[in-house]
Each structure stands twice: as C-alpha cells, then as structure tokens.
Short mmCIF file of C-alpha atoms and ligand atoms in Angstrom, two decimals:
data_model
loop_
_atom_site.label_atom_id
_atom_site.label_comp_id
_atom_site.label_asym_id
_atom_site.label_seq_id
_atom_site.Cartn_x
_atom_site.Cartn_y
_atom_site.Cartn_z
CA MET O 29 -5.93 7.91 -0.87
CA ALA O 30 -7.16 5.80 -3.71
CA VAL O 31 -8.94 2.64 -2.72
CA ARG O 32 -9.04 -0.69 -4.43
CA ASN O 33 -12.36 -2.43 -4.89
CA LYS O 34 -13.40 -3.91 -1.60
CA PRO O 35 -15.35 -7.15 -1.63
CA ARG O 36 -16.92 -6.02 1.65
CA ILE O 37 -16.57 -3.12 4.04
CA ALA O 38 -15.33 -4.41 7.35
CA ALA O 39 -17.18 -3.24 10.43
CA PRO O 40 -14.91 -0.58 11.90
CA SER O 41 -16.02 -1.06 15.45
CA ARG O 42 -17.53 -3.68 17.64
CA GLN O 43 -18.71 -1.08 20.14
CA GLY O 44 -21.81 0.36 18.42
CA ALA O 45 -22.17 3.83 16.89
CA LEU O 46 -18.88 5.45 16.08
CA THR O 47 -17.75 8.80 17.41
CA ALA O 48 -14.43 10.66 17.28
CA ARG O 49 -14.08 10.23 21.03
CA THR O 50 -13.73 6.45 20.87
CA ALA O 51 -13.02 5.47 17.26
CA ASP O 52 -9.73 3.76 16.52
CA PRO O 53 -8.06 5.51 13.54
CA ARG O 54 -6.10 2.40 12.60
CA ALA O 55 -9.25 0.28 12.36
CA LEU O 56 -10.96 3.02 10.33
CA TYR O 57 -7.97 3.25 7.98
CA GLU O 58 -8.03 -0.49 7.34
CA ALA O 59 -11.79 -0.51 6.75
CA ALA O 60 -11.74 2.50 4.41
CA VAL O 61 -8.49 2.12 2.50
CA GLN O 62 -7.18 -1.42 2.47
CA CYS O 63 -8.39 -4.57 0.82
CA VAL O 64 -5.71 -7.05 1.74
CA GLU O 65 -7.64 -10.00 0.29
CA ALA O 66 -7.59 -8.46 -3.22
CA GLU O 67 -3.96 -7.39 -2.75
CA ILE O 68 -2.83 -10.89 -1.88
CA ASP O 69 -5.00 -12.46 -4.62
CA PHE O 70 -3.26 -10.22 -7.16
CA VAL O 71 0.38 -10.68 -6.09
CA ASP O 72 0.00 -14.42 -5.48
CA ARG O 73 -1.44 -15.00 -8.96
CA ARG O 74 1.02 -12.70 -10.72
CA PHE O 75 4.03 -14.24 -9.02
CA LYS O 76 2.88 -17.71 -10.12
CA SER O 77 2.35 -16.58 -13.69
CA LEU O 78 5.67 -14.69 -13.87
CA ARG O 79 7.83 -17.34 -12.18
CA GLY O 80 5.98 -20.63 -12.68
CA ARG O 81 5.99 -21.45 -8.96
CA LEU O 82 4.21 -20.29 -5.83
CA ALA O 83 5.86 -17.71 -3.58
CA SER O 84 6.21 -18.41 0.10
CA ARG O 85 8.47 -15.73 1.66
CA LEU O 86 6.82 -12.29 1.55
CA ARG O 87 8.10 -8.98 2.94
CA GLU O 88 5.61 -6.17 3.47
CA ASP O 89 7.40 -2.82 3.47
CA PHE O 90 5.74 0.22 5.15
CA CYS O 91 3.50 -2.38 6.79
CA ALA O 92 1.86 -0.16 9.46
CA THR O 93 -0.54 -2.71 11.04
CA ALA O 94 0.78 -5.63 8.96
CA ALA O 95 -2.71 -6.55 7.76
CA THR O 96 -1.34 -7.79 4.43
CA SER O 97 1.23 -10.05 6.11
CA CYS O 98 -1.49 -11.58 8.29
CA GLU O 99 -3.60 -12.30 5.21
CA TRP O 100 -0.58 -13.89 3.50
CA VAL O 101 0.17 -16.39 6.27
CA LYS O 102 -3.50 -17.46 6.36
CA ARG O 103 -3.37 -18.50 2.70
CA ARG O 104 -0.95 -21.48 2.92
CA PRO O 105 0.77 -23.20 5.84
CA THR O 106 4.12 -22.80 4.03
CA ASN O 107 3.79 -18.99 3.78
CA THR O 108 5.90 -16.70 5.96
CA ALA O 109 5.82 -12.91 6.22
CA VAL O 110 8.20 -10.22 7.43
CA ALA O 111 6.44 -6.91 8.07
CA VAL O 112 8.64 -3.80 8.26
CA ASP O 113 7.79 -0.39 9.66
CA ILE O 114 9.89 2.34 11.22
CA ASP O 115 7.17 3.33 13.71
CA PRO O 116 6.68 1.12 16.79
CA GLU O 117 3.08 2.29 17.36
CA PRO O 118 1.34 0.50 14.45
CA LEU O 119 3.45 -2.59 15.11
CA ALA O 120 2.23 -2.67 18.72
CA TRP O 121 -1.35 -2.21 17.44
CA SER O 122 -0.82 -5.12 15.06
CA ARG O 123 0.35 -7.43 17.86
CA VAL O 124 -2.88 -6.82 19.80
CA ASN O 125 -5.39 -6.54 16.97
CA HIS O 126 -4.07 -8.89 14.27
CA LEU O 127 -1.40 -11.25 15.49
CA ALA O 128 -3.22 -12.17 18.69
CA ARG O 129 -6.26 -13.16 16.57
CA LEU O 130 -4.36 -15.42 14.19
CA PRO O 131 -4.28 -19.17 14.81
CA GLU O 132 -1.09 -20.00 16.72
CA ASP O 133 0.60 -21.71 13.79
CA ALA O 134 0.00 -18.72 11.49
CA ARG O 135 1.09 -16.23 14.18
CA GLY O 136 4.48 -17.93 14.37
CA ARG O 137 4.97 -17.30 10.66
CA VAL O 138 4.72 -13.47 10.89
CA THR O 139 7.72 -11.43 12.02
CA LEU O 140 7.31 -7.73 12.78
CA LEU O 141 10.49 -5.70 12.30
CA ARG O 142 10.88 -2.12 13.46
CA ARG O 143 13.36 -1.03 10.82
CA ASP O 144 13.90 1.44 8.00
CA VAL O 145 12.87 -0.16 4.68
CA ARG O 146 16.10 1.16 3.10
CA ASP O 147 18.20 -1.01 5.38
CA VAL O 148 16.13 -3.85 6.77
CA GLY O 149 19.15 -5.95 7.72
CA PRO O 150 18.97 -9.42 9.34
CA GLY O 151 15.70 -11.24 8.71
CA GLY O 152 14.72 -9.08 5.73
CA ASP O 153 16.56 -10.94 2.97
CA ALA O 154 16.02 -13.89 0.61
CA MET O 155 12.41 -12.87 -0.10
CA ASP O 156 10.28 -14.26 -2.93
CA MET O 157 8.15 -11.12 -2.98
CA ILE O 158 8.44 -7.65 -1.50
CA LEU O 159 5.39 -5.35 -1.47
CA ALA O 160 5.19 -1.56 -1.12
CA CYS O 161 1.48 -0.70 -1.10
CA ASN O 162 -0.70 2.35 -0.96
CA PHE O 163 2.01 4.54 -2.52
CA SER O 164 4.04 4.58 0.70
CA TYR O 165 7.35 4.76 -1.21
CA TRP O 166 6.37 8.31 -2.26
CA ILE O 167 7.93 9.45 1.04
CA PHE O 168 11.19 9.37 -0.94
CA HIS O 169 11.43 12.77 -2.62
CA THR O 170 14.53 12.51 -4.80
CA ARG O 171 15.55 10.18 -7.61
CA ASP O 172 18.62 9.11 -5.60
CA ALA O 173 16.57 8.29 -2.51
CA LEU O 174 13.94 6.33 -4.46
CA ARG O 175 16.54 4.48 -6.55
CA GLY O 176 18.45 3.68 -3.33
CA TYR O 177 15.33 2.13 -1.82
CA PHE O 178 14.65 0.12 -5.01
CA GLU O 179 18.27 -1.14 -5.01
CA SER O 180 17.99 -2.33 -1.44
CA VAL O 181 14.70 -4.12 -2.27
CA ARG O 182 16.38 -5.84 -5.21
CA ARG O 183 19.25 -7.04 -3.01
CA SER O 184 16.74 -8.51 -0.56
CA LEU O 185 15.05 -10.73 -3.18
CA VAL O 186 15.97 -14.30 -4.16
CA THR O 187 17.22 -14.80 -7.75
CA ASP O 188 13.72 -15.07 -9.21
CA GLY O 189 12.14 -12.68 -6.68
CA VAL O 190 9.57 -10.02 -7.63
CA PHE O 191 8.87 -6.57 -6.18
CA PHE O 192 5.23 -5.39 -6.34
CA LEU O 193 4.21 -1.78 -5.83
CA ASP O 194 1.18 0.32 -6.65
CA PHE O 195 0.71 3.72 -8.20
CA PHE O 196 -1.95 6.38 -8.66
CA GLY O 197 -2.10 9.06 -11.33
CA GLY O 198 -4.30 11.06 -13.65
CA TRP O 199 -4.80 14.80 -13.86
CA GLU O 200 -6.71 14.92 -10.57
CA ALA O 201 -3.71 13.55 -8.68
CA SER O 202 -2.12 17.01 -8.49
CA LYS O 203 -5.37 18.86 -7.86
CA VAL O 204 -5.96 20.48 -4.47
CA GLN O 205 -9.19 18.75 -3.52
CA ILE O 206 -11.24 16.93 -0.91
CA GLU O 207 -13.06 13.66 -1.59
CA ARG O 208 -15.64 12.18 0.77
CA ARG O 209 -16.76 8.55 0.77
CA ARG O 210 -19.35 6.93 3.04
CA CYS O 211 -18.18 3.81 4.83
CA ARG O 212 -20.10 1.74 7.36
CA GLY O 213 -20.52 3.98 10.42
CA PHE O 214 -18.29 6.86 9.29
CA THR O 215 -17.18 9.02 6.38
CA TYR O 216 -13.68 8.75 4.98
CA VAL O 217 -12.21 12.06 3.78
CA TRP O 218 -9.14 12.21 1.52
CA GLU O 219 -7.62 15.68 1.13
CA HIS O 220 -4.91 16.92 -1.21
CA GLU O 221 -4.01 19.99 0.82
CA SER O 222 -1.17 21.28 -1.34
CA TYR O 223 0.88 20.47 -4.41
CA ASN O 224 4.06 22.24 -5.54
CA PRO O 225 4.56 21.79 -9.29
CA LEU O 226 8.24 22.78 -9.05
CA THR O 227 9.16 19.86 -6.81
CA GLY O 228 6.18 17.52 -7.03
CA ASP O 229 5.86 17.76 -3.23
CA MET O 230 2.34 17.22 -1.99
CA THR O 231 0.69 17.15 1.43
CA CYS O 232 -2.30 14.86 1.90
CA HIS O 233 -4.47 14.06 4.90
CA ILE O 234 -7.01 11.45 5.90
CA HIS O 235 -9.84 12.72 8.11
CA PHE O 236 -12.78 10.75 9.52
CA GLU O 237 -16.28 12.12 10.19
CA PHE O 238 -18.98 10.50 12.30
CA PRO O 239 -22.79 10.53 12.39
CA ASP O 240 -22.78 12.58 15.64
CA LYS O 241 -20.90 15.38 13.74
CA THR O 242 -17.64 14.71 15.56
CA LYS O 243 -14.48 14.52 13.44
CA LEU O 244 -10.98 13.10 13.59
CA ARG O 245 -9.08 15.73 11.60
CA LYS O 246 -5.69 14.84 10.17
CA ALA O 247 -5.83 11.29 11.50
CA PHE O 248 -3.03 10.55 9.03
CA THR O 249 -0.82 12.99 7.09
CA TYR O 250 1.47 12.22 4.17
CA GLN O 251 4.29 14.41 2.85
CA TRP O 252 4.81 12.81 -0.54
CA ARG O 253 6.37 13.50 -3.87
CA LEU O 254 3.88 12.94 -6.67
CA TRP O 255 5.95 10.79 -9.02
CA THR O 256 5.07 9.95 -12.60
CA LEU O 257 4.77 6.35 -13.66
CA ALA O 258 7.47 6.92 -16.30
CA GLU O 259 9.93 8.07 -13.60
CA VAL O 260 9.18 5.10 -11.36
CA ARG O 261 9.62 2.65 -14.26
CA GLU O 262 12.96 4.27 -15.16
CA LEU O 263 14.20 4.19 -11.57
CA LEU O 264 13.28 0.51 -11.18
CA THR O 265 15.30 -0.26 -14.31
CA GLU O 266 18.21 1.91 -13.10
CA ALA O 267 18.10 -0.02 -9.81
CA GLY O 268 18.79 -3.20 -11.79
CA PHE O 269 15.38 -4.87 -12.15
CA SER O 270 15.38 -6.90 -15.36
CA ARG O 271 11.73 -6.44 -16.36
CA VAL O 272 9.16 -3.91 -15.19
CA THR O 273 5.48 -4.52 -16.00
CA VAL O 274 2.54 -2.18 -15.46
CA TYR O 275 -0.95 -3.59 -14.82
CA TRP O 276 -3.83 -1.27 -15.74
CA GLU O 277 -7.27 -1.51 -14.17
CA GLY O 278 -10.29 -2.32 -16.35
CA ASP O 279 -13.49 -0.21 -16.32
CA ASP O 280 -16.76 -1.00 -14.59
CA PRO O 281 -20.05 -0.07 -16.31
CA LYS O 282 -20.31 3.17 -14.26
CA GLY O 283 -16.90 4.43 -15.44
CA GLY O 284 -14.99 3.46 -12.28
CA GLY O 285 -12.34 0.75 -11.89
CA ASN O 286 -13.42 -2.90 -11.88
CA GLY O 287 -10.59 -4.22 -9.69
CA ILE O 288 -9.16 -6.33 -12.53
CA PHE O 289 -5.58 -5.38 -13.43
CA LYS O 290 -3.99 -6.58 -16.68
CA PRO O 291 -0.48 -6.13 -18.08
CA THR O 292 -0.26 -3.27 -20.55
CA THR O 293 2.17 -1.09 -22.44
CA THR O 294 -0.25 1.84 -22.86
CA GLY O 295 -2.50 3.51 -20.30
CA GLU O 296 -5.49 5.75 -20.75
CA SER O 297 -5.40 9.47 -20.00
CA CYS O 298 -8.19 9.90 -17.45
CA PRO O 299 -8.84 11.96 -14.28
CA SER O 300 -7.64 9.33 -11.84
CA TRP O 301 -6.37 5.81 -12.10
CA ILE O 302 -4.57 3.15 -10.09
CA ALA O 303 -2.01 0.70 -11.42
CA TRP O 304 0.08 -2.16 -10.11
CA ILE O 305 3.74 -2.56 -11.07
CA SER O 306 5.85 -5.70 -10.92
CA ALA O 307 9.64 -5.49 -11.05
CA GLU O 308 11.46 -8.77 -11.60
CA LYS O 309 14.98 -9.25 -10.23
C1 LIG S 416 0.36 4.73 4.69
S1 LIG S 416 1.13 3.67 5.84
C2 LIG S 416 1.03 2.18 4.91
C3 LIG S 416 -0.07 1.30 5.36
C4 LIG S 416 -0.27 0.02 4.62
N1 LIG S 416 0.96 -0.64 4.23
C5 LIG S 416 -1.15 0.18 3.42
O1 LIG S 416 -0.93 -0.46 2.39
O2 LIG S 416 -2.16 0.90 3.48
C6 LIG S 416 2.83 4.12 5.69
C7 LIG S 416 3.74 3.51 6.76
O3 LIG S 416 5.11 3.67 6.33
C8 LIG S 416 5.91 3.79 7.50
N2 LIG S 416 7.21 4.35 7.11
C9 LIG S 416 7.49 5.59 6.67
N3 LIG S 416 8.80 5.69 6.37
C10 LIG S 416 9.36 4.48 6.59
C11 LIG S 416 10.67 3.94 6.44
N4 LIG S 416 11.69 4.69 5.96
N5 LIG S 416 10.89 2.66 6.77
C12 LIG S 416 9.86 1.89 7.25
N6 LIG S 416 8.60 2.34 7.39
C13 LIG S 416 8.34 3.61 7.07
C14 LIG S 416 5.08 4.69 8.41
O4 LIG S 416 5.48 4.54 9.76
C15 LIG S 416 3.65 4.18 8.11
O5 LIG S 416 3.24 3.24 9.08
#
C-alpha cells in the first residue's frame, strides 16, 4: 500500500524487540502505512480554502482503528468524529488503544459505528467532511456499486460538505510485485499478488517481517478493483457532486513524493503516484 510522507515513524511496540509471536498487526499497520497528522492537515486546510469556514463534523469511512478520527477531535474542542467500519474487531481495538488514551473531553466527541459505509443510517448524516482513505473504496468492484457508495456519501453531507478520498496509480500499480520497506523494529512488505486486466480485480497483501526472521504473512489482504482516476472522477460527477478536484503530489529531490499536494488538471505519467481528490456537494 502506498504511504504518505510520515513526519516520524511511530514506535510500533512498547515491549522491546518485535517478533511475529507478540507483535500487534494493527499497531504495525498504523506505524507503517498511516500518517493521520498529515491527512488531517490536508483535509482541514482544503476544506477551509474550498468553503471559507472551518469544518467540525467529520465522518471517517472504512475507519478500522479510527486513528484519523482521534486525531481530528484533538485538533479543536468543537470537532466531532463519526468513525464507521463493518468489522467489530478493529473498533474494539480502537476503544482500548486510542479512545481510552484520549483526554475525556475528546473521547466523548468520537463515535464508533459498526455499519456498512453504503448505509450508515442514524448518526452518520449532516457531515461537513467525509473521508475514505488508503483506497479502501476499491472494495467496490462495479461502477454501480461505487456510484451507489458515492451517492450515499453525498446524501450524508451538509449543503456545503466535501468528500475527500485518495488514489494511487501509475504503471506499477497493476504490476505483480513485492515492495519491502524498513520501519522501526520491523519490515513492511506490500505485495501485489495478482491482477486481472479483464476485470481490474487485484489481490494485495501486507506482510510484516522481524529481525529474528519471524514473519506475519498476509496480516492484511485486500481484494480490490484497480480503478483509473478518470473513472473515479466520472463516477463522482454521476453521483451528483458539483465539482471534483484532483491534488497531485510534488517531487522531492530524490524523485519521490514530497507530501505536498496541489490542485491540478494534468498529472504526470510515472511508475507510481498518489493523489488526493475532493468532491464538493
Ligand atoms: C484498509 S482498512 C482502512 C484503514 C484506514 N482507514 C486507513 O486509512 O488506513 C479497510 C477497512 O474497511 C472496512 N470495510 C470494508 N468494507 C466495508 C464496508 N462495506 N463498510 C464499512 N467498512 C468496511 C474493513 O473492515 C477495514 O477495517
């Protein structure tokens, strides 16, 4: 999975050297893949510049451990977050590992909902912002299913609400490949196991490897459709969003991304890239 620039790499464990026998895959995922500080910096600034006011009500779809929601409520005492996931396990993990560590006032401003993002129902509406991060909406494999999700997001936003989602592409996106990256105390392994060009269906895994040679194979598996950015832009428009903007990442001196995303109407054809998208109601 592509990773945004991380200002720091969080220590994955407080218990000393990591090994597959004791490591917590959810903590490793957060340390290797997520940078919720940069995520919130981006959406908070963009919302203000698009709408001329600050957002306060955020919904985090496909939230898993709700790390982004917890970051959001820490930013301002008026911020509230609704974190939605269909799986009770990461939500339970979040209660113990994130919510319990928030100051009491902030904790009361996060709601965890075990629901399907296509039909969040009571408590999921009237949002200023809805986020779908780390490409999680690629679990929808057909145009109808993805458009249906986008329509339900749009209905759940206030009149000037904004939907933010991310995207990865480039010619390496469809390549069967394994990438390794060293993190503090472990190695993060991102595998594209298969890609079917007829359907766009792809299977990806996250594995973790440890200094003592133990491994957590297939800690997380994703059955995704590899969408194109053009298709996603079209489907957002078909779902009724009035303006869709793509934000392209700038280059760092070594040819990687610099973590700074700017609105654009043209991208660059390169092996791999990440973009943000905003869709205004
Ligand atoms: C890759 S994790 C996302 C983690 C985190 N949001 C991030 O940015 O890295 C995807 C999550 O989506 C959840 N999920 C999958 N289908 C869903 C659905 N239809 N409704 C709600 N959650 C869903 C899974 O349970 C899983 O926790």
